[in-house]
PDB file of C-alpha atoms in Angstrom:
ATOM      1  CA  UNK A  52    -166.765 -12.635  25.315  1.00  0.00           C
ATOM      2  CA  UNK A  53    -164.574 -13.975  22.253  1.00  0.00           C
ATOM      3  CA  UNK A  54    -161.403 -13.012  24.362  1.00  0.00           C
ATOM      4  CA  UNK A  55    -162.735 -15.143  27.310  1.00  0.00           C
ATOM      5  CA  UNK A  56    -163.460 -18.308  24.990  1.00  0.00           C
ATOM      6  CA  UNK A  57    -159.856 -17.937  23.372  1.00  0.00           C
ATOM      7  CA  UNK A  58    -158.213 -17.620  26.994  1.00  0.00           C
ATOM      8  CA  UNK A  59    -160.406 -20.571  27.976  1.00  0.00           C
ATOM      9  CA  UNK A  60    -159.398 -22.769  25.050  1.00  0.00           C
ATOM     10  CA  UNK A  61    -155.413 -22.019  25.657  1.00  0.00           C
ATOM     11  CA  UNK A  62    -156.042 -23.182  29.292  1.00  0.00           C
ATOM     12  CA  UNK A  63    -158.085 -25.974  28.392  1.00  0.00           C
ATOM     13  CA  UNK A  64    -155.370 -26.915  25.808  1.00  0.00           C
ATOM     14  CA  UNK A  65    -152.391 -26.306  28.221  1.00  0.00           C
ATOM     15  CA  UNK A  66    -154.341 -28.908  30.831  1.00  0.00           C
ATOM     16  CA  UNK A  67    -154.202 -31.399  28.516  1.00  0.00           C
ATOM     17  CA  UNK A  68    -150.624 -30.979  27.278  1.00  0.00           C
ATOM     18  CA  UNK A  69    -149.540 -30.923  31.123  1.00  0.00           C
ATOM     19  CA  UNK A  70    -151.654 -34.215  31.818  1.00  0.00           C
ATOM     20  CA  UNK A  71    -150.183 -35.830  28.985  1.00  0.00           C
ATOM     21  CA  UNK A  72    -148.024 -38.554  30.095  1.00  0.00           C
ATOM     22  CA  UNK A  73    -144.536 -38.817  28.333  1.00  0.00           C
ATOM     23  CA  UNK A  74    -144.336 -42.344  29.767  1.00  0.00           C
ATOM     24  CA  UNK A  75    -146.302 -43.745  26.353  1.00  0.00           C
ATOM     25  CA  UNK A  76    -143.778 -41.964  24.456  1.00  0.00           C
ATOM     26  CA  UNK A  77    -140.874 -43.504  26.326  1.00  0.00           C
ATOM     27  CA  UNK A  78    -142.197 -46.983  26.303  1.00  0.00           C
ATOM     28  CA  UNK A  79    -142.791 -46.593  22.188  1.00  0.00           C
ATOM     29  CA  UNK A  80    -139.278 -45.476  22.065  1.00  0.00           C
ATOM     30  CA  UNK A  81    -137.660 -48.206  24.179  1.00  0.00           C
ATOM     31  CA  UNK A  82    -138.847 -50.816  21.876  1.00  0.00           C
ATOM     32  CA  UNK A  83    -137.313 -48.958  18.773  1.00  0.00           C
ATOM     33  CA  UNK A  84    -133.586 -49.066  18.007  1.00  0.00           C
ATOM     34  CA  UNK A  85    -131.633 -46.751  19.320  1.00  0.00           C
ATOM     35  CA  UNK A  86    -130.099 -44.374  16.547  1.00  0.00           C
ATOM     36  CA  UNK A  87    -126.918 -45.205  14.849  1.00  0.00           C
ATOM     37  CA  UNK A  88    -125.474 -41.707  15.934  1.00  0.00           C
ATOM     38  CA  UNK A  89    -125.892 -42.728  19.712  1.00  0.00           C
ATOM     39  CA  UNK A  90    -124.518 -46.151  19.081  1.00  0.00           C
ATOM     40  CA  UNK A  91    -121.598 -44.648  17.251  1.00  0.00           C
ATOM     41  CA  UNK A  92    -120.976 -41.770  20.050  1.00  0.00           C
ATOM     42  CA  UNK A  93    -121.004 -44.498  22.795  1.00  0.00           C
ATOM     43  CA  UNK A  94    -118.090 -46.532  21.042  1.00  0.00           C
ATOM     44  CA  UNK A  95    -116.029 -43.229  21.111  1.00  0.00           C
ATOM     45  CA  UNK A  96    -116.513 -42.556  24.760  1.00  0.00           C
ATOM     46  CA  UNK A  97    -116.210 -45.923  26.441  1.00  0.00           C
ATOM     47  CA  UNK A  98    -114.195 -49.093  25.300  1.00  0.00           C
ATOM     48  CA  UNK A  99    -116.141 -52.247  24.707  1.00  0.00           C
ATOM     49  CA  UNK A 100    -115.244 -55.418  25.820  1.00  0.00           C
ATOM     50  CA  UNK A 101    -117.372 -57.558  23.307  1.00  0.00           C
ATOM     51  CA  UNK A 102    -115.219 -59.558  20.852  1.00  0.00           C
ATOM     52  CA  UNK A 103    -115.302 -57.906  17.441  1.00  0.00           C
ATOM     53  CA  UNK A 104    -116.371 -60.248  14.353  1.00  0.00           C
ATOM     54  CA  UNK A 105    -114.101 -59.012  11.599  1.00  0.00           C
ATOM     55  CA  UNK A 106    -115.669 -61.372   9.217  1.00  0.00           C
ATOM     56  CA  UNK A 107    -118.886 -59.811   9.088  1.00  0.00           C
ATOM     57  CA  UNK A 108    -119.943 -58.800   5.522  1.00  0.00           C
ATOM     58  CA  UNK A 109    -121.929 -55.769   4.925  1.00  0.00           C
ATOM     59  CA  UNK A 110    -123.283 -55.149   1.120  1.00  0.00           C
ATOM     60  CA  UNK A 111    -121.338 -52.039  -0.320  1.00  0.00           C
ATOM     61  CA  UNK A 112    -118.556 -52.244   2.215  1.00  0.00           C
ATOM     62  CA  UNK A 113    -115.299 -54.107   3.115  1.00  0.00           C
ATOM     63  CA  UNK A 114    -112.815 -54.155   6.042  1.00  0.00           C
ATOM     64  CA  UNK A 115    -110.663 -51.548   6.211  1.00  0.00           C
ATOM     65  CA  UNK A 116    -107.343 -50.815   7.857  1.00  0.00           C
ATOM     66  CA  UNK A 117    -106.685 -47.681   9.802  1.00  0.00           C
ATOM     67  CA  UNK A 118    -103.464 -45.670   8.705  1.00  0.00           C
ATOM     68  CA  UNK A 119    -100.594 -46.428  11.099  1.00  0.00           C
ATOM     69  CA  UNK A 120    -100.002 -42.923  12.150  1.00  0.00           C
ATOM     70  CA  UNK A 121    -103.753 -43.001  13.721  1.00  0.00           C
ATOM     71  CA  UNK A 122    -103.130 -46.456  15.485  1.00  0.00           C
ATOM     72  CA  UNK A 123    -102.623 -46.309  19.449  1.00  0.00           C
ATOM     73  CA  UNK A 124    -103.837 -45.388  22.687  1.00  0.00           C
ATOM     74  CA  UNK A 125    -105.048 -41.722  22.727  1.00  0.00           C
ATOM     75  CA  UNK A 126    -106.229 -39.877  25.872  1.00  0.00           C
ATOM     76  CA  UNK A 127    -109.040 -36.782  26.000  1.00  0.00           C
ATOM     77  CA  UNK A 128    -110.006 -34.815  28.742  1.00  0.00           C
ATOM     78  CA  UNK A 129    -111.713 -31.723  29.573  1.00  0.00           C
ATOM     79  CA  UNK A 130    -111.030 -28.832  32.197  1.00  0.00           C
ATOM     80  CA  UNK A 131    -113.553 -30.269  34.456  1.00  0.00           C
ATOM     81  CA  UNK A 132    -112.666 -33.713  34.866  1.00  0.00           C
ATOM     82  CA  UNK A 133    -109.788 -35.117  36.731  1.00  0.00           C
ATOM     83  CA  UNK A 134    -110.034 -38.367  34.465  1.00  0.00           C
ATOM     84  CA  UNK A 135    -109.053 -38.954  30.881  1.00  0.00           C
ATOM     85  CA  UNK A 136    -111.155 -40.708  28.356  1.00  0.00           C
ATOM     86  CA  UNK A 137    -109.319 -43.385  26.547  1.00  0.00           C
ATOM     87  CA  UNK A 138    -109.685 -43.661  22.318  1.00  0.00           C
ATOM     88  CA  UNK A 139    -108.137 -46.753  21.017  1.00  0.00           C
ATOM     89  CA  UNK A 140    -107.665 -47.042  17.433  1.00  0.00           C
ATOM     90  CA  UNK A 141    -106.107 -50.486  16.130  1.00  0.00           C
ATOM     91  CA  UNK A 142    -105.820 -51.970  12.838  1.00  0.00           C
ATOM     92  CA  UNK A 143    -109.282 -52.873  11.928  1.00  0.00           C
ATOM     93  CA  UNK A 144    -111.067 -51.060  14.897  1.00  0.00           C
ATOM     94  CA  UNK A 145    -111.553 -47.700  16.604  1.00  0.00           C
ATOM     95  CA  UNK A 146    -112.821 -48.031  20.420  1.00  0.00           C
ATOM     96  CA  UNK A 147    -114.462 -51.744  19.458  1.00  0.00           C
ATOM     97  CA  UNK A 148    -116.203 -50.925  16.145  1.00  0.00           C
ATOM     98  CA  UNK A 149    -114.873 -52.629  13.271  1.00  0.00           C
ATOM     99  CA  UNK A 150    -114.072 -50.200  10.419  1.00  0.00           C
ATOM    100  CA  UNK A 151    -115.335 -50.671   6.945  1.00  0.00           C
ATOM    101  CA  UNK A 152    -114.684 -48.682   3.655  1.00  0.00           C
ATOM    102  CA  UNK A 153    -117.807 -48.093   1.268  1.00  0.00           C
ATOM    103  CA  UNK A 154    -116.759 -49.546  -1.783  1.00  0.00           C
ATOM    104  CA  UNK A 155    -120.422 -49.153  -3.819  1.00  0.00           C
ATOM    105  CA  UNK A 156    -120.741 -45.365  -4.472  1.00  0.00           C
ATOM    106  CA  UNK A 157    -124.356 -46.105  -5.352  1.00  0.00           C
ATOM    107  CA  UNK A 158    -125.407 -47.788  -2.170  1.00  0.00           C
ATOM    108  CA  UNK A 159    -128.234 -45.782  -0.701  1.00  0.00           C
ATOM    109  CA  UNK A 160    -128.599 -46.218   3.309  1.00  0.00           C
ATOM    110  CA  UNK A 161    -131.871 -45.142   4.732  1.00  0.00           C
ATOM    111  CA  UNK A 162    -131.831 -44.712   8.458  1.00  0.00           C
ATOM    112  CA  UNK A 163    -135.370 -45.275   8.424  1.00  0.00           C
ATOM    113  CA  UNK A 164    -135.379 -48.765   6.714  1.00  0.00           C
ATOM    114  CA  UNK A 165    -136.171 -51.171   9.292  1.00  0.00           C
ATOM    115  CA  UNK A 166    -134.631 -53.739   6.359  1.00  0.00           C
ATOM    116  CA  UNK A 167    -131.388 -51.839   6.147  1.00  0.00           C
ATOM    117  CA  UNK A 168    -131.064 -51.402  10.007  1.00  0.00           C
ATOM    118  CA  UNK A 169    -131.134 -55.170  10.544  1.00  0.00           C
ATOM    119  CA  UNK A 170    -128.905 -55.891   7.606  1.00  0.00           C
ATOM    120  CA  UNK A 171    -126.342 -53.423   8.641  1.00  0.00           C
ATOM    121  CA  UNK A 172    -126.472 -53.921  12.336  1.00  0.00           C
ATOM    122  CA  UNK A 173    -123.341 -54.369  14.547  1.00  0.00           C
ATOM    123  CA  UNK A 174    -120.324 -52.747  16.019  1.00  0.00           C
ATOM    124  CA  UNK A 175    -119.129 -51.107  12.889  1.00  0.00           C
ATOM    125  CA  UNK A 176    -118.483 -47.855  11.614  1.00  0.00           C
ATOM    126  CA  UNK A 177    -117.485 -46.464   7.838  1.00  0.00           C
ATOM    127  CA  UNK A 178    -113.800 -45.012   7.556  1.00  0.00           C
ATOM    128  CA  UNK A 179    -112.436 -42.781   4.793  1.00  0.00           C
ATOM    129  CA  UNK A 180    -108.929 -41.596   4.529  1.00  0.00           C
ATOM    130  CA  UNK A 181    -108.722 -38.315   2.380  1.00  0.00           C
ATOM    131  CA  UNK A 182    -106.123 -35.293   2.353  1.00  0.00           C
ATOM    132  CA  UNK A 183    -104.739 -36.784   5.437  1.00  0.00           C
ATOM    133  CA  UNK A 184    -108.049 -36.834   7.528  1.00  0.00           C
ATOM    134  CA  UNK A 185    -109.273 -40.013   8.905  1.00  0.00           C
ATOM    135  CA  UNK A 186    -112.887 -39.560   8.627  1.00  0.00           C
ATOM    136  CA  UNK A 187    -115.005 -41.764  10.638  1.00  0.00           C
ATOM    137  CA  UNK A 188    -119.527 -42.202  10.553  1.00  0.00           C
ATOM    138  CA  UNK A 189    -121.972 -44.980  11.577  1.00  0.00           C
ATOM    139  CA  UNK A 190    -123.102 -46.397   8.234  1.00  0.00           C
ATOM    140  CA  UNK A 191    -126.243 -44.152   8.553  1.00  0.00           C
ATOM    141  CA  UNK A 192    -124.863 -40.991   9.288  1.00  0.00           C
ATOM    142  CA  UNK A 193    -123.773 -38.143   6.704  1.00  0.00           C
ATOM    143  CA  UNK A 194    -121.444 -36.566   9.249  1.00  0.00           C
ATOM    144  CA  UNK A 195    -119.158 -38.146  11.922  1.00  0.00           C
ATOM    145  CA  UNK A 196    -115.598 -37.439  13.394  1.00  0.00           C
ATOM    146  CA  UNK A 197    -112.626 -36.338  11.581  1.00  0.00           C
ATOM    147  CA  UNK A 198    -109.423 -36.702  12.787  1.00  0.00           C
ATOM    148  CA  UNK A 199    -105.943 -35.294  11.894  1.00  0.00           C
ATOM    149  CA  UNK A 200    -102.425 -35.748  12.914  1.00  0.00           C
ATOM    150  CA  UNK A 201    -100.740 -32.903  14.232  1.00  0.00           C
ATOM    151  CA  UNK A 202     -98.718 -31.108  17.069  1.00  0.00           C
ATOM    152  CA  UNK A 203     -99.864 -29.165  20.001  1.00  0.00           C
ATOM    153  CA  UNK A 204     -97.223 -27.406  22.248  1.00  0.00           C
ATOM    154  CA  UNK A 205     -94.751 -29.872  20.616  1.00  0.00           C
ATOM    155  CA  UNK A 206     -96.506 -32.999  21.679  1.00  0.00           C
ATOM    156  CA  UNK A 207     -97.876 -35.268  19.043  1.00  0.00           C
ATOM    157  CA  UNK A 208    -101.918 -35.209  18.753  1.00  0.00           C
ATOM    158  CA  UNK A 209    -104.925 -36.005  16.826  1.00  0.00           C
ATOM    159  CA  UNK A 210    -106.948 -32.993  16.194  1.00  0.00           C
ATOM    160  CA  UNK A 211    -110.742 -33.699  16.239  1.00  0.00           C
ATOM    161  CA  UNK A 212    -113.342 -32.106  14.134  1.00  0.00           C
ATOM    162  CA  UNK A 213    -117.031 -33.008  14.298  1.00  0.00           C
ATOM    163  CA  UNK A 214    -120.237 -31.606  12.188  1.00  0.00           C
ATOM    164  CA  UNK A 215    -119.981 -30.298   8.457  1.00  0.00           C
ATOM    165  CA  UNK A 216    -116.632 -28.115   8.650  1.00  0.00           C
ATOM    166  CA  UNK A 217    -113.812 -30.711   8.997  1.00  0.00           C
ATOM    167  CA  UNK A 218    -111.425 -27.662   9.257  1.00  0.00           C
ATOM    168  CA  UNK A 219    -112.974 -26.653  12.472  1.00  0.00           C
ATOM    169  CA  UNK A 220    -111.088 -28.094  15.406  1.00  0.00           C
ATOM    170  CA  UNK A 221    -113.243 -29.252  18.326  1.00  0.00           C
ATOM    171  CA  UNK A 222    -110.728 -31.131  20.347  1.00  0.00           C
ATOM    172  CA  UNK A 223    -107.412 -32.988  20.460  1.00  0.00           C
ATOM    173  CA  UNK A 224    -106.392 -36.293  22.024  1.00  0.00           C
ATOM    174  CA  UNK A 225    -102.896 -37.212  22.919  1.00  0.00           C
ATOM    175  CA  UNK A 226    -100.591 -40.283  23.407  1.00  0.00           C
ATOM    176  CA  UNK A 227     -99.878 -39.467  26.849  1.00  0.00           C
ATOM    177  CA  UNK A 228    -102.419 -39.194  29.452  1.00  0.00           C
ATOM    178  CA  UNK A 229    -100.688 -36.650  31.510  1.00  0.00           C
ATOM    179  CA  UNK A 230    -100.829 -34.395  28.496  1.00  0.00           C
ATOM    180  CA  UNK A 231    -104.232 -34.705  27.737  1.00  0.00           C
ATOM    181  CA  UNK A 232    -105.014 -33.820  31.280  1.00  0.00           C
ATOM    182  CA  UNK A 233    -102.700 -30.593  31.183  1.00  0.00           C
ATOM    183  CA  UNK A 234    -104.263 -29.259  28.158  1.00  0.00           C
TER     184      UNK A 234
END
């Protein structure tokens, strides 16, 4: 008897869960802000034609220049694509996002703060150059992408690392589109 009650309870709970619509969840999420990580990754995968306002001020940050050795148009491809993806690094932008350097070491950003999300909104990312590595992230993320200049089979490239281990290499971008498609 106890076994049949237990099974009935599980089946009833399962029917409630399958009967729940995820539509309500989607509607609630669509009205909330897109995460800063999602915004940041979209800047890295597609160029933006929006005019960038380099005069925006963010408390605790100042406009930063990217080092010359990282600047230019770079290309990345994977074995399954026949087209290369562009990465454009300019003096003060990376794929349409303005670059800033954190100048206030005591500044604590909270991605759950509605006030800070409004204050730090915009096409902007934080960069840091340390030990010949260009580290990039959105304002609210603790990890981002790391670029390191190098050579791959005699071709100049930027090695890409993401996650918590900047020594791990997860990909490379090349100055030549043909080389990117080849490797």
